[in-house]
Amino acid sequence: NSSVDGDTCTVVFYFRISPQTLRDLQEKPSKDWSAALRLLAEWCRVAPEDPTFRGRFKCMGFIDDIEKFVPSLATNYNGKPVLIKKTGTMYREDKLIEMDVNVHRFSFICRKILVGMKDKFKDMTFKVGFTIEGRDESELPEILLGCANINGINSEQGLDLHAHSHSSAEGAAAATSG
């Protein structure tokens, strides 16, 4: 099915720039920034209008003891970075950047594996990290922009957003199903 919409579970991550990074951006000349900070600043400036540059947003996911939950073929992909290209949508406001990743746009095999694991999510520990892909020496080393450890996702206990206003602040921060 090539649909890009349907029932789903949403996990929302909020990251705030660190005070040190903010000081570096405000007080240091850009030539003195780290390679990763220069790349992040460039991505924030260019990515909203340039889908190719936006596609350098990288997600890394790792599931502890994955062999307990999925077929052996899928274990080979555990911890492998994934560039979020056509599956990502970016929104930018004054002091906020939002990157949405639509799993309905993932490849068929990836979606199939995820659906097969859905009932096991509550027993899994996920590690997730995000970065911007460095493509040449001047953009390396890459650093994590944000990361999270998730101990079990029980989509049956999520907040059904269809029953709540879409502007509800409490709904925006919940793992949801619907």
XYZ file of C-alpha atoms in Angstrom:
178
model
C 0.000 0.000 0.000
C 1.508 3.327 -1.037
C -0.722 5.342 1.320
C 1.092 8.003 3.337
C -1.584 8.244 5.998
C -3.501 5.956 8.318
C -3.630 4.657 11.869
C -0.347 5.251 13.597
C 1.496 5.650 16.858
C 3.338 8.912 17.380
C 6.357 9.422 19.600
C 7.358 13.057 20.076
C 10.868 14.162 21.024
C 11.584 17.702 22.211
C 15.174 18.925 22.295
C 16.420 22.325 23.380
C 19.732 23.807 22.387
C 22.243 23.675 25.233
C 23.247 26.915 26.982
C 26.876 26.417 25.866
C 25.893 25.964 22.223
C 23.677 29.034 22.411
C 26.571 31.055 23.881
C 28.879 29.836 21.112
C 26.351 30.892 18.458
C 25.872 34.317 20.013
C 29.394 35.172 21.165
C 31.885 33.459 18.872
C 32.538 34.320 15.233
C 31.333 31.503 12.973
C 34.921 30.710 11.959
C 35.526 29.625 15.584
C 32.518 27.292 15.757
C 33.032 23.533 15.725
C 32.396 21.751 12.430
C 29.205 20.249 13.874
C 27.892 23.649 14.983
C 28.609 25.178 11.572
C 26.754 22.275 9.923
C 23.791 22.609 12.299
C 23.558 26.368 11.706
C 23.735 25.816 7.934
C 21.095 23.078 8.106
C 18.747 25.301 10.135
C 19.203 28.103 7.587
C 19.055 26.093 4.334
C 16.979 22.965 5.026
C 13.528 24.606 5.186
C 13.813 25.586 1.499
C 16.152 22.886 0.176
C 14.841 19.282 0.268
C 18.255 17.848 -0.628
C 19.963 19.575 2.289
C 17.004 18.751 4.571
C 17.572 15.091 3.609
C 20.828 15.126 5.559
C 18.812 14.782 8.778
C 19.906 11.418 10.142
C 18.207 9.128 12.627
C 19.945 6.259 14.377
C 17.885 3.688 16.227
C 18.980 0.752 18.313
C 16.836 -1.866 20.060
C 18.382 -3.695 23.023
C 18.318 -7.489 22.581
C 16.682 -7.115 19.173
C 17.117 -10.798 18.373
C 14.338 -11.553 20.902
C 11.836 -9.509 18.904
C 12.460 -9.675 15.151
C 13.598 -12.072 12.426
C 17.366 -12.347 12.006
C 17.296 -10.419 8.701
C 16.039 -7.319 10.537
C 18.744 -7.521 13.204
C 21.300 -6.480 10.581
C 19.712 -3.022 10.477
C 19.800 -2.425 14.228
C 21.800 0.733 14.906
C 22.236 1.603 11.218
C 21.788 5.302 10.457
C 18.917 6.314 8.202
C 18.700 9.564 6.265
C 15.257 11.125 6.547
C 14.637 12.336 3.003
C 11.195 11.955 1.422
C 9.750 10.696 4.706
C 10.487 13.942 6.545
C 8.643 17.240 6.704
C 10.213 20.289 8.301
C 8.479 23.235 9.938
C 10.290 26.341 11.094
C 9.081 29.173 13.284
C 10.929 31.956 15.073
C 12.639 29.866 17.774
C 11.514 26.385 16.816
C 12.332 23.766 14.213
C 10.138 20.701 13.918
C 11.074 17.647 11.899
C 8.240 15.168 11.349
C 9.037 11.672 10.113
C 6.161 9.823 8.456
C 6.691 6.068 8.779
C 3.887 5.515 6.255
C 6.411 6.719 3.660
C 9.086 4.191 4.683
C 9.829 1.286 2.374
C 7.373 -1.619 2.335
C 9.794 -4.004 4.053
C 10.555 -1.515 6.829
C 6.850 -0.887 7.445
C 6.196 -4.637 7.437
C 8.888 -5.238 10.076
C 7.569 -2.386 12.241
C 3.991 -3.658 12.061
C 5.230 -7.140 12.973
C 6.983 -5.731 16.043
C 4.143 -3.461 17.194
C 2.782 -5.757 19.916
C 6.331 -6.265 21.241
C 7.153 -2.533 21.573
C 6.018 -2.545 25.212
C 8.818 -5.028 26.018
C 11.566 -3.234 24.093
C 14.151 -0.650 25.048
C 14.854 1.772 22.196
C 17.785 4.131 21.866
C 17.272 6.895 19.313
C 19.675 9.630 18.208
C 19.597 12.425 15.652
C 22.319 14.283 13.779
C 22.990 16.099 10.509
C 25.075 14.089 8.058
C 28.548 15.463 7.453
C 29.667 14.844 3.870
C 33.177 16.173 3.739
C 36.115 16.679 6.079
C 35.065 20.237 6.980
C 31.716 18.897 8.334
C 33.178 16.134 10.498
C 33.004 14.725 13.062
C 29.245 14.367 13.311
C 27.798 14.782 16.785
C 24.465 13.819 18.283
C 22.030 16.712 18.346
C 19.648 14.850 20.596
C 19.066 11.356 21.866
C 16.589 9.427 23.969
C 16.197 6.082 25.671
C 12.642 4.723 25.517
C 11.695 1.878 27.825
C 8.633 0.280 26.294
C 5.948 1.865 24.143
C 2.448 0.699 24.875
C 0.304 2.145 22.108
C -2.826 0.795 23.791
C -2.284 3.239 26.675
C -1.663 6.269 24.472
C -3.940 9.278 24.238
C -6.393 9.058 21.334
C -5.988 12.434 19.628
C -9.196 11.948 17.656
C -11.040 12.363 20.946
C -9.125 15.572 21.821
C -8.689 18.941 20.199
C -5.675 19.058 17.883
C -4.535 22.188 19.695
C -4.410 20.407 23.048
C -0.997 20.888 24.646
C -1.359 17.661 26.632
C -1.957 15.693 23.434
C 1.135 17.077 21.751
C 3.473 15.539 24.296
C 1.907 12.076 24.559
C 2.666 8.868 22.748
C -0.543 8.368 20.829
C -2.448 5.846 18.824
C -5.456 6.438 16.644
